[in-house]
């Protein structure tokens, strides 16, 4: 009996990869997936079963929101048993947020979900979209001993495969748009696809996929800066209904030590707000207590974000607040890795 063809479902959400120039405005706007497939006849050479689903209308990723993540999770769940892997075509601007969110919303995942996109539309001569799409499909279908090699939510971009919840978009112009400074690449694509097996999650393949579709959006990011005023801090910490804040701090988790700043943080925590400390740096981790300027935060009950990106921490909070009611349980989950997003074990 001939071996079954590898099968991959491509989910097109929008983004530059499928955009064309709007003749009226001269700006780029998303088009449907048939446009992309016409531009990449190479897809026929795979000999895979390739199917596609398109968001209607496709979205520039600036318009992606938790509703779109829920739609994605449902599409993945409904099609999970039908395909070996999934490729999500998505705009680069918020791709790290989406990949992070999905990494929390999918539990017991043992099939690849590979996000990719491009910096130049697929119809343009120098597009980076073709290689990104073709290699993402190859990775989504890749198996070893019958099991997917990369059973994670990832971003593949410009020759590198990253764990999605470790990435951030760091370059608006270059083809290598993403970095993962606190976690090594899961694969490098050169002449060969070289997988970094030691860095790839090894799940229990016998558990059933479970999706979580409740996300709490009453969260915010407060980035401290030299000169931040009492009014700004007070206004953000006291937003009505706010449940949690990602506090983006300096270096290893440092913030102004003015009495008013520390008092506002203490009061907000006493009123039930969860505050998580994440560094503004691209690499390294929060270590409250290393400097005097972070001791007050630690003593006030600010939770460490370890080496998390803001993108991963914000979506982790949305996920935890949407699915757990007890504050102690949420804080316990913040102090451990749920999906490989922080380096604590
Ligand atoms: N604005 C586009 C988007 O994020 C940029 C891109 O796709 O690279 O949808």
mmCIF file of C-alpha atoms and ligand atoms in Angstrom:
data_model
loop_
_atom_site.group_PDB
_atom_site.id
_atom_site.type_symbol
_atom_site.label_atom_id
_atom_site.label_comp_id
_atom_site.label_asym_id
_atom_site.label_seq_id
_atom_site.Cartn_x
_atom_site.Cartn_y
_atom_site.Cartn_z
ATOM 1 C CA UNK A 1 0.000 0.000 0.000
ATOM 2 C CA UNK A 2 1.517 3.392 -0.926
ATOM 3 C CA UNK A 3 2.458 5.594 2.030
ATOM 4 C CA UNK A 4 -0.027 8.362 2.740
ATOM 5 C CA UNK A 5 0.942 11.788 1.462
ATOM 6 C CA UNK A 6 2.005 14.290 4.112
ATOM 7 C CA UNK A 7 -0.794 16.775 4.677
ATOM 8 C CA UNK A 8 -0.633 20.407 5.723
ATOM 9 C CA UNK A 9 -3.403 22.929 6.254
ATOM 10 C CA UNK A 10 -2.454 26.528 5.448
ATOM 11 C CA UNK A 11 -4.465 29.140 7.321
ATOM 12 C CA UNK A 12 -4.192 32.575 5.754
ATOM 13 C CA UNK A 13 -5.054 35.321 8.209
ATOM 14 C CA UNK A 14 -3.638 38.204 6.146
ATOM 15 C CA UNK A 15 -0.401 40.190 6.207
ATOM 16 C CA UNK A 16 2.096 41.479 3.666
ATOM 17 C CA UNK A 17 2.717 38.034 2.169
ATOM 18 C CA UNK A 18 -0.625 38.210 0.353
ATOM 19 C CA UNK A 19 -0.923 41.950 -0.105
ATOM 20 C CA UNK A 20 -1.153 43.962 -3.303
ATOM 21 C CA UNK A 21 -0.997 47.690 -3.874
ATOM 22 C CA UNK A 22 -4.350 49.436 -3.658
ATOM 23 C CA UNK A 23 -4.406 51.558 -6.876
ATOM 24 C CA UNK A 24 -6.468 54.289 -5.195
ATOM 25 C CA UNK A 25 -4.306 54.859 -2.122
ATOM 26 C CA UNK A 26 -0.951 53.384 -3.161
ATOM 27 C CA UNK A 27 -0.815 51.476 0.149
ATOM 28 C CA UNK A 28 -0.728 47.708 0.666
ATOM 29 C CA UNK A 29 -3.945 45.786 1.389
ATOM 30 C CA UNK A 30 -4.481 42.035 1.905
ATOM 31 C CA UNK A 31 -5.818 39.755 -0.863
ATOM 32 C CA UNK A 32 -7.139 36.186 -0.603
ATOM 33 C CA UNK A 33 -5.111 32.956 -0.560
ATOM 34 C CA UNK A 34 -5.751 32.061 -4.223
ATOM 35 C CA UNK A 35 -3.548 35.023 -5.076
ATOM 36 C CA UNK A 36 -0.702 33.580 -2.980
ATOM 37 C CA UNK A 37 -0.977 30.074 -4.431
ATOM 38 C CA UNK A 38 -0.969 31.447 -7.986
ATOM 39 C CA UNK A 39 2.313 33.198 -7.233
ATOM 40 C CA UNK A 40 3.932 30.013 -5.872
ATOM 41 C CA UNK A 41 3.523 27.222 -8.465
ATOM 42 C CA UNK A 42 6.338 25.444 -6.587
ATOM 43 C CA UNK A 43 3.686 24.314 -4.083
ATOM 44 C CA UNK A 44 2.584 21.674 -6.631
ATOM 45 C CA UNK A 45 6.042 20.087 -6.526
ATOM 46 C CA UNK A 46 5.644 19.035 -2.901
ATOM 47 C CA UNK A 47 3.420 16.062 -3.649
ATOM 48 C CA UNK A 48 1.738 16.851 -0.308
ATOM 49 C CA UNK A 49 -1.929 17.272 0.353
ATOM 50 C CA UNK A 50 -2.078 21.039 0.800
ATOM 51 C CA UNK A 51 -5.351 22.700 1.688
ATOM 52 C CA UNK A 52 -6.032 26.304 2.616
ATOM 53 C CA UNK A 53 -8.501 28.249 4.693
ATOM 54 C CA UNK A 54 -8.628 32.030 4.479
ATOM 55 C CA UNK A 55 -9.828 34.590 6.972
ATOM 56 C CA UNK A 56 -12.566 36.588 5.291
ATOM 57 C CA UNK A 57 -11.607 39.357 5.013
ATOM 58 C CA UNK A 58 -7.886 38.765 5.544
ATOM 59 C CA UNK A 59 -6.476 41.110 8.167
ATOM 60 C CA UNK A 60 -3.473 43.335 8.372
ATOM 61 C CA UNK A 61 -2.009 41.988 11.603
ATOM 62 C CA UNK A 62 -2.486 45.352 13.312
ATOM 63 C CA UNK A 63 -6.168 44.357 13.363
ATOM 64 C CA UNK A 64 -5.541 40.912 14.859
ATOM 65 C CA UNK A 65 -7.113 40.569 18.304
ATOM 66 C CA UNK A 66 -8.108 37.874 20.824
ATOM 67 C CA UNK A 67 -11.219 37.136 18.752
ATOM 68 C CA UNK A 68 -8.964 36.207 15.821
ATOM 69 C CA UNK A 69 -6.857 33.988 18.124
ATOM 70 C CA UNK A 70 -10.009 32.173 19.215
ATOM 71 C CA UNK A 71 -11.001 31.730 15.582
ATOM 72 C CA UNK A 72 -7.543 30.306 14.853
ATOM 73 C CA UNK A 73 -7.674 27.940 17.839
ATOM 74 C CA UNK A 74 -11.076 26.662 16.699
ATOM 75 C CA UNK A 75 -9.859 26.109 13.121
ATOM 76 C CA UNK A 76 -6.841 24.196 14.453
ATOM 77 C CA UNK A 77 -9.013 22.111 16.763
ATOM 78 C CA UNK A 78 -11.583 21.240 14.081
ATOM 79 C CA UNK A 79 -8.882 20.194 11.617
ATOM 80 C CA UNK A 80 -6.358 18.745 14.041
ATOM 81 C CA UNK A 81 -7.024 15.082 13.238
ATOM 82 C CA UNK A 82 -7.034 15.683 9.464
ATOM 83 C CA UNK A 83 -3.519 17.071 8.921
ATOM 84 C CA UNK A 84 0.086 16.351 9.878
ATOM 85 C CA UNK A 85 0.777 20.012 10.526
ATOM 86 C CA UNK A 86 -0.397 23.587 10.102
ATOM 87 C CA UNK A 87 1.061 26.754 8.588
ATOM 88 C CA UNK A 88 -0.420 30.068 9.665
ATOM 89 C CA UNK A 89 0.230 32.963 7.278
ATOM 90 C CA UNK A 90 0.117 36.135 9.313
ATOM 91 C CA UNK A 91 1.354 39.720 9.197
ATOM 92 C CA UNK A 92 4.689 40.185 10.864
ATOM 93 C CA UNK A 93 3.707 43.190 12.997
ATOM 94 C CA UNK A 94 1.841 41.195 15.646
ATOM 95 C CA UNK A 95 2.941 37.679 14.753
ATOM 96 C CA UNK A 96 4.816 37.253 18.041
ATOM 97 C CA UNK A 97 1.689 38.119 20.041
ATOM 98 C CA UNK A 98 -0.416 35.641 18.066
ATOM 99 C CA UNK A 99 2.129 32.821 18.258
ATOM 100 C CA UNK A 100 2.484 33.451 22.008
ATOM 101 C CA UNK A 101 -1.279 33.455 22.564
ATOM 102 C CA UNK A 102 -1.781 30.233 20.611
ATOM 103 C CA UNK A 103 1.044 28.530 22.515
ATOM 104 C CA UNK A 104 -1.024 28.970 25.693
ATOM 105 C CA UNK A 105 -4.411 28.252 24.135
ATOM 106 C CA UNK A 106 -3.370 24.834 22.763
ATOM 107 C CA UNK A 107 -2.705 22.191 25.413
ATOM 108 C CA UNK A 108 -1.190 18.767 24.682
ATOM 109 C CA UNK A 109 -0.198 19.893 21.197
ATOM 110 C CA UNK A 110 1.837 17.291 19.341
ATOM 111 C CA UNK A 111 1.540 18.618 15.791
ATOM 112 C CA UNK A 112 3.425 21.666 14.422
ATOM 113 C CA UNK A 113 1.754 25.054 14.078
ATOM 114 C CA UNK A 114 4.191 27.180 12.079
ATOM 115 C CA UNK A 115 3.549 30.907 11.695
ATOM 116 C CA UNK A 116 5.202 32.689 8.809
ATOM 117 C CA UNK A 117 4.728 35.695 6.549
ATOM 118 C CA UNK A 118 6.992 38.054 4.684
ATOM 119 C CA UNK A 119 8.403 41.538 4.505
ATOM 120 C CA UNK A 120 7.707 41.867 0.769
ATOM 121 C CA UNK A 121 4.457 40.738 -0.901
ATOM 122 C CA UNK A 122 4.623 37.361 -2.609
ATOM 123 C CA UNK A 123 3.908 38.904 -6.019
ATOM 124 C CA UNK A 124 7.056 41.040 -5.956
ATOM 125 C CA UNK A 125 10.285 39.937 -7.596
ATOM 126 C CA UNK A 126 12.495 40.004 -4.488
ATOM 127 C CA UNK A 127 9.881 38.569 -2.153
ATOM 128 C CA UNK A 128 11.003 36.668 0.927
ATOM 129 C CA UNK A 129 7.544 35.101 1.084
ATOM 130 C CA UNK A 130 8.183 32.139 -1.200
ATOM 131 C CA UNK A 131 11.067 30.677 0.757
ATOM 132 C CA UNK A 132 9.319 31.354 4.063
ATOM 133 C CA UNK A 133 6.136 29.631 2.909
ATOM 134 C CA UNK A 134 7.849 26.649 1.267
ATOM 135 C CA UNK A 135 10.128 25.914 4.224
ATOM 136 C CA UNK A 136 7.337 26.451 6.766
ATOM 137 C CA UNK A 137 5.304 23.791 4.925
ATOM 138 C CA UNK A 138 8.275 21.424 4.929
ATOM 139 C CA UNK A 139 8.723 21.900 8.685
ATOM 140 C CA UNK A 140 5.004 21.495 9.375
ATOM 141 C CA UNK A 141 5.078 18.112 7.612
ATOM 142 C CA UNK A 142 8.449 16.909 8.956
ATOM 143 C CA UNK A 143 8.351 13.672 10.939
ATOM 144 C CA UNK A 144 10.798 11.358 12.616
ATOM 145 C CA UNK A 145 9.759 7.804 13.514
ATOM 146 C CA UNK A 146 6.185 8.721 12.657
ATOM 147 C CA UNK A 147 6.011 11.742 14.982
ATOM 148 C CA UNK A 148 6.196 15.456 14.163
ATOM 149 C CA UNK A 149 9.691 16.814 14.670
ATOM 150 C CA UNK A 150 8.525 20.216 15.928
ATOM 151 C CA UNK A 151 5.320 19.817 17.963
ATOM 152 C CA UNK A 152 5.198 23.470 18.985
ATOM 153 C CA UNK A 153 3.765 26.841 17.975
ATOM 154 C CA UNK A 154 6.701 28.368 16.076
ATOM 155 C CA UNK A 155 7.666 31.237 13.856
ATOM 156 C CA UNK A 156 9.688 30.401 10.757
ATOM 157 C CA UNK A 157 11.307 33.435 9.184
ATOM 158 C CA UNK A 158 14.416 34.049 7.064
ATOM 159 C CA UNK A 159 16.104 30.674 7.572
ATOM 160 C CA UNK A 160 15.342 30.273 11.253
ATOM 161 C CA UNK A 161 12.691 28.442 13.196
ATOM 162 C CA UNK A 162 11.927 29.906 16.617
ATOM 163 C CA UNK A 163 9.687 28.954 19.509
ATOM 164 C CA UNK A 164 6.869 31.455 18.910
ATOM 165 C CA UNK A 165 6.487 32.657 22.483
ATOM 166 C CA UNK A 166 10.193 33.548 22.652
ATOM 167 C CA UNK A 167 10.142 35.877 19.655
ATOM 168 C CA UNK A 168 9.689 39.554 19.060
ATOM 169 C CA UNK A 169 9.660 41.545 15.862
ATOM 170 C CA UNK A 170 12.873 43.510 16.032
ATOM 171 C CA UNK A 171 13.305 44.832 12.519
ATOM 172 C CA UNK A 172 10.757 46.612 10.360
ATOM 173 C CA UNK A 173 12.901 46.571 7.199
ATOM 174 C CA UNK A 174 15.183 43.558 7.098
ATOM 175 C CA UNK A 175 14.178 40.090 5.980
ATOM 176 C CA UNK A 176 15.340 38.704 9.331
ATOM 177 C CA UNK A 177 12.497 40.424 11.150
ATOM 178 C CA UNK A 178 12.411 38.262 14.300
ATOM 179 C CA UNK A 179 14.741 37.495 17.163
ATOM 180 C CA UNK A 180 14.594 35.063 20.025
ATOM 181 C CA UNK A 181 17.311 36.370 22.285
ATOM 182 C CA UNK A 182 16.552 34.238 25.315
ATOM 183 C CA UNK A 183 16.054 30.880 23.598
ATOM 184 C CA UNK A 184 17.996 29.189 20.798
ATOM 185 C CA UNK A 185 16.568 28.627 17.325
ATOM 186 C CA UNK A 186 14.746 25.294 16.956
ATOM 187 C CA UNK A 187 16.060 24.833 13.427
ATOM 188 C CA UNK A 188 18.260 26.476 10.816
ATOM 189 C CA UNK A 189 17.459 26.209 7.138
ATOM 190 C CA UNK A 190 20.512 26.101 4.913
ATOM 191 C CA UNK A 191 21.239 23.457 2.317
ATOM 192 C CA UNK A 192 19.769 21.101 4.915
ATOM 193 C CA UNK A 193 17.127 21.721 7.530
ATOM 194 C CA UNK A 194 19.080 21.283 10.740
ATOM 195 C CA UNK A 195 16.899 20.719 13.791
ATOM 196 C CA UNK A 196 18.116 21.611 17.256
ATOM 197 C CA UNK A 197 16.561 18.524 18.837
ATOM 198 C CA UNK A 198 17.719 19.364 22.363
ATOM 199 C CA UNK A 199 15.760 22.651 22.333
ATOM 200 C CA UNK A 200 12.498 21.249 20.943
ATOM 201 C CA UNK A 201 9.670 20.321 23.301
ATOM 202 C CA UNK A 202 8.957 16.612 23.553
ATOM 203 C CA UNK A 203 5.259 16.191 24.371
ATOM 204 C CA UNK A 204 3.252 13.167 25.394
ATOM 205 C CA UNK A 205 1.799 12.106 22.040
ATOM 206 C CA UNK A 206 -1.045 10.150 23.627
ATOM 207 C CA UNK A 207 -2.818 13.089 25.218
ATOM 208 C CA UNK A 208 -5.727 14.718 23.429
ATOM 209 C CA UNK A 209 -5.477 18.300 22.194
ATOM 210 C CA UNK A 210 -7.404 20.684 24.393
ATOM 211 C CA UNK A 211 -8.064 24.281 23.416
ATOM 212 C CA UNK A 212 -8.783 27.223 25.713
ATOM 213 C CA UNK A 213 -10.883 29.953 24.163
ATOM 214 C CA UNK A 214 -11.421 32.301 27.084
ATOM 215 C CA UNK A 215 -9.114 35.292 27.184
ATOM 216 C CA UNK A 216 -9.301 38.258 29.562
ATOM 217 C CA UNK A 217 -8.548 41.536 27.828
ATOM 218 C CA UNK A 218 -8.512 43.786 30.895
ATOM 219 C CA UNK A 219 -4.724 43.908 30.888
ATOM 220 C CA UNK A 220 -2.215 46.641 30.069
ATOM 221 C CA UNK A 221 1.474 47.373 29.606
ATOM 222 C CA UNK A 222 3.160 50.101 31.626
ATOM 223 C CA UNK A 223 6.609 50.958 30.316
ATOM 224 C CA UNK A 224 8.620 52.954 32.824
ATOM 225 C CA UNK A 225 10.861 55.742 31.543
ATOM 226 C CA UNK A 226 13.014 58.387 33.135
ATOM 227 C CA UNK A 227 10.641 61.215 33.988
ATOM 228 C CA UNK A 228 7.478 59.124 34.191
ATOM 229 C CA UNK A 229 4.971 61.184 36.141
ATOM 230 C CA UNK A 230 2.773 60.375 39.079
ATOM 231 C CA UNK A 231 -0.330 61.262 37.009
ATOM 232 C CA UNK A 232 0.528 58.809 34.227
ATOM 233 C CA UNK A 233 1.390 55.997 36.650
ATOM 234 C CA UNK A 234 -1.678 56.648 38.774
ATOM 235 C CA UNK A 235 -3.999 56.785 35.751
ATOM 236 C CA UNK A 236 -2.772 53.470 34.344
ATOM 237 C CA UNK A 237 -2.669 51.567 37.638
ATOM 238 C CA UNK A 238 -6.199 52.699 38.433
ATOM 239 C CA UNK A 239 -7.953 51.905 35.153
ATOM 240 C CA UNK A 240 -11.376 50.650 36.146
ATOM 241 C CA UNK A 241 -11.733 46.860 35.785
ATOM 242 C CA UNK A 242 -8.042 46.321 35.078
ATOM 243 C CA UNK A 243 -6.868 42.865 36.235
ATOM 244 C CA UNK A 244 -3.159 42.790 35.437
ATOM 245 C CA UNK A 245 -0.263 44.855 34.199
ATOM 246 C CA UNK A 246 2.988 43.968 32.502
ATOM 247 C CA UNK A 247 5.449 46.431 34.019
ATOM 248 C CA UNK A 248 8.295 46.958 31.551
ATOM 249 C CA UNK A 249 11.291 47.925 33.615
ATOM 250 C CA UNK A 250 14.939 48.821 33.110
ATOM 251 C CA UNK A 251 17.703 46.192 32.969
ATOM 252 C CA UNK A 252 17.232 43.358 35.439
ATOM 253 C CA UNK A 253 13.867 44.665 36.629
ATOM 254 C CA UNK A 254 14.629 48.116 37.997
ATOM 255 C CA UNK A 255 12.255 51.063 38.357
ATOM 256 C CA UNK A 256 12.196 54.544 39.913
ATOM 257 C CA UNK A 257 12.458 54.446 43.702
ATOM 258 C CA UNK A 258 10.449 57.615 44.413
ATOM 259 C CA UNK A 259 8.092 57.115 47.335
ATOM 260 C CA UNK A 260 5.033 58.029 45.255
ATOM 261 C CA UNK A 261 5.898 55.389 42.615
ATOM 262 C CA UNK A 262 6.402 52.597 45.146
ATOM 263 C CA UNK A 263 3.273 53.612 47.069
ATOM 264 C CA UNK A 264 1.142 53.541 43.909
ATOM 265 C CA UNK A 265 2.437 50.054 43.065
ATOM 266 C CA UNK A 266 1.758 48.814 46.618
ATOM 267 C CA UNK A 267 -1.738 50.264 46.635
ATOM 268 C CA UNK A 268 -2.592 48.747 43.250
ATOM 269 C CA UNK A 269 -1.445 45.293 44.382
ATOM 270 C CA UNK A 270 -3.363 45.636 47.652
ATOM 271 C CA UNK A 271 -6.436 46.443 45.526
ATOM 272 C CA UNK A 272 -6.026 43.143 43.665
ATOM 273 C CA UNK A 273 -4.031 44.127 40.560
ATOM 274 C CA UNK A 274 -1.450 41.564 39.387
ATOM 275 C CA UNK A 275 1.773 43.283 38.314
ATOM 276 C CA UNK A 276 4.423 41.301 36.440
ATOM 277 C CA UNK A 277 7.929 42.656 35.953
ATOM 278 C CA UNK A 278 9.428 42.190 32.485
ATOM 279 C CA UNK A 279 12.642 43.783 31.261
ATOM 280 C CA UNK A 280 12.745 46.349 28.459
ATOM 281 C CA UNK A 281 15.963 44.666 27.252
ATOM 282 C CA UNK A 282 15.832 42.180 24.386
ATOM 283 C CA UNK A 283 17.869 39.614 26.290
ATOM 284 C CA UNK A 284 18.465 38.593 29.882
ATOM 285 C CA UNK A 285 16.132 38.250 32.821
ATOM 286 C CA UNK A 286 14.474 40.059 35.678
ATOM 287 C CA UNK A 287 16.224 39.543 39.002
ATOM 288 C CA UNK A 288 14.408 41.608 41.626
ATOM 289 C CA UNK A 289 16.660 42.322 44.561
ATOM 290 C CA UNK A 290 19.886 42.478 42.575
ATOM 291 C CA UNK A 291 19.782 46.284 42.756
ATOM 292 C CA UNK A 292 18.226 48.529 45.377
ATOM 293 C CA UNK A 293 15.991 49.859 42.596
ATOM 294 C CA UNK A 294 14.071 46.592 42.355
ATOM 295 C CA UNK A 295 13.857 45.563 46.021
ATOM 296 C CA UNK A 296 10.825 47.763 46.634
ATOM 297 C CA UNK A 297 8.994 46.163 43.716
ATOM 298 C CA UNK A 298 9.715 42.669 45.020
ATOM 299 C CA UNK A 299 8.654 43.625 48.544
ATOM 300 C CA UNK A 300 5.455 45.202 47.234
ATOM 301 C CA UNK A 301 4.444 41.855 45.686
ATOM 302 C CA UNK A 302 5.376 42.442 42.047
ATOM 303 C CA UNK A 303 5.749 39.056 40.328
ATOM 304 C CA UNK A 304 8.883 38.265 38.311
ATOM 305 C CA UNK A 305 8.451 37.831 34.576
ATOM 306 C CA UNK A 306 11.856 36.068 34.434
ATOM 307 C CA UNK A 307 13.136 36.194 30.833
ATOM 308 C CA UNK A 308 9.732 36.559 29.217
ATOM 309 C CA UNK A 309 9.037 38.850 26.309
ATOM 310 C CA UNK A 310 6.278 41.407 26.815
ATOM 311 C CA UNK A 311 4.326 39.675 24.031
ATOM 312 C CA UNK A 312 4.425 36.318 25.829
ATOM 313 C CA UNK A 313 3.657 37.773 29.265
ATOM 314 C CA UNK A 314 0.728 39.854 28.076
ATOM 315 C CA UNK A 315 -0.904 36.885 26.343
ATOM 316 C CA UNK A 316 -0.053 34.562 29.255
ATOM 317 C CA UNK A 317 -1.937 36.930 31.552
ATOM 318 C CA UNK A 318 -4.908 37.058 29.152
ATOM 319 C CA UNK A 319 -4.936 33.258 29.126
ATOM 320 C CA UNK A 320 -4.509 32.755 32.888
ATOM 321 C CA UNK A 321 -7.051 35.424 33.860
ATOM 322 C CA UNK A 322 -9.527 33.976 31.365
ATOM 323 C CA UNK A 323 -9.230 30.457 32.691
ATOM 324 C CA UNK A 324 -8.368 30.624 36.387
ATOM 325 C CA UNK A 325 -10.255 32.464 39.050
ATOM 326 C CA UNK A 326 -7.958 32.265 42.091
ATOM 327 C CA UNK A 327 -5.205 34.863 42.268
ATOM 328 C CA UNK A 328 -2.826 32.475 44.084
ATOM 329 C CA UNK A 329 -3.206 29.927 41.299
ATOM 330 C CA UNK A 330 -2.535 32.584 38.634
ATOM 331 C CA UNK A 331 0.599 33.721 40.447
ATOM 332 C CA UNK A 332 1.789 30.115 40.811
ATOM 333 C CA UNK A 333 1.361 29.688 37.023
ATOM 334 C CA UNK A 334 3.249 32.932 36.397
ATOM 335 C CA UNK A 335 6.168 31.464 38.311
ATOM 336 C CA UNK A 336 6.418 28.433 36.073
ATOM 337 C CA UNK A 337 6.714 27.744 32.388
ATOM 338 C CA UNK A 338 3.448 26.707 30.766
ATOM 339 C CA UNK A 339 4.628 26.486 27.216
ATOM 340 C CA UNK A 340 8.375 27.041 27.267
ATOM 341 C CA UNK A 341 7.949 30.832 27.495
ATOM 342 C CA UNK A 342 10.285 31.380 30.456
ATOM 343 C CA UNK A 343 13.468 29.739 31.672
ATOM 344 C CA UNK A 344 12.329 28.344 35.008
ATOM 345 C CA UNK A 345 11.689 24.696 35.612
HETATM 346 N N1 LIG B 1 1.443 45.455 8.306
HETATM 347 C C1 LIG B 1 1.752 44.105 7.926
HETATM 348 C C2 LIG B 1 1.052 43.163 8.891
HETATM 349 O O1 LIG B 1 1.533 42.942 9.958
HETATM 350 C C3 LIG B 1 3.207 43.881 7.954
HETATM 351 C C4 LIG B 1 3.645 42.489 7.555
HETATM 352 O O2 LIG B 1 2.909 41.609 7.252
HETATM 353 O O3 LIG B 1 4.853 42.275 7.535
HETATM 354 O O4 LIG B 1 -0.002 42.666 8.579
#
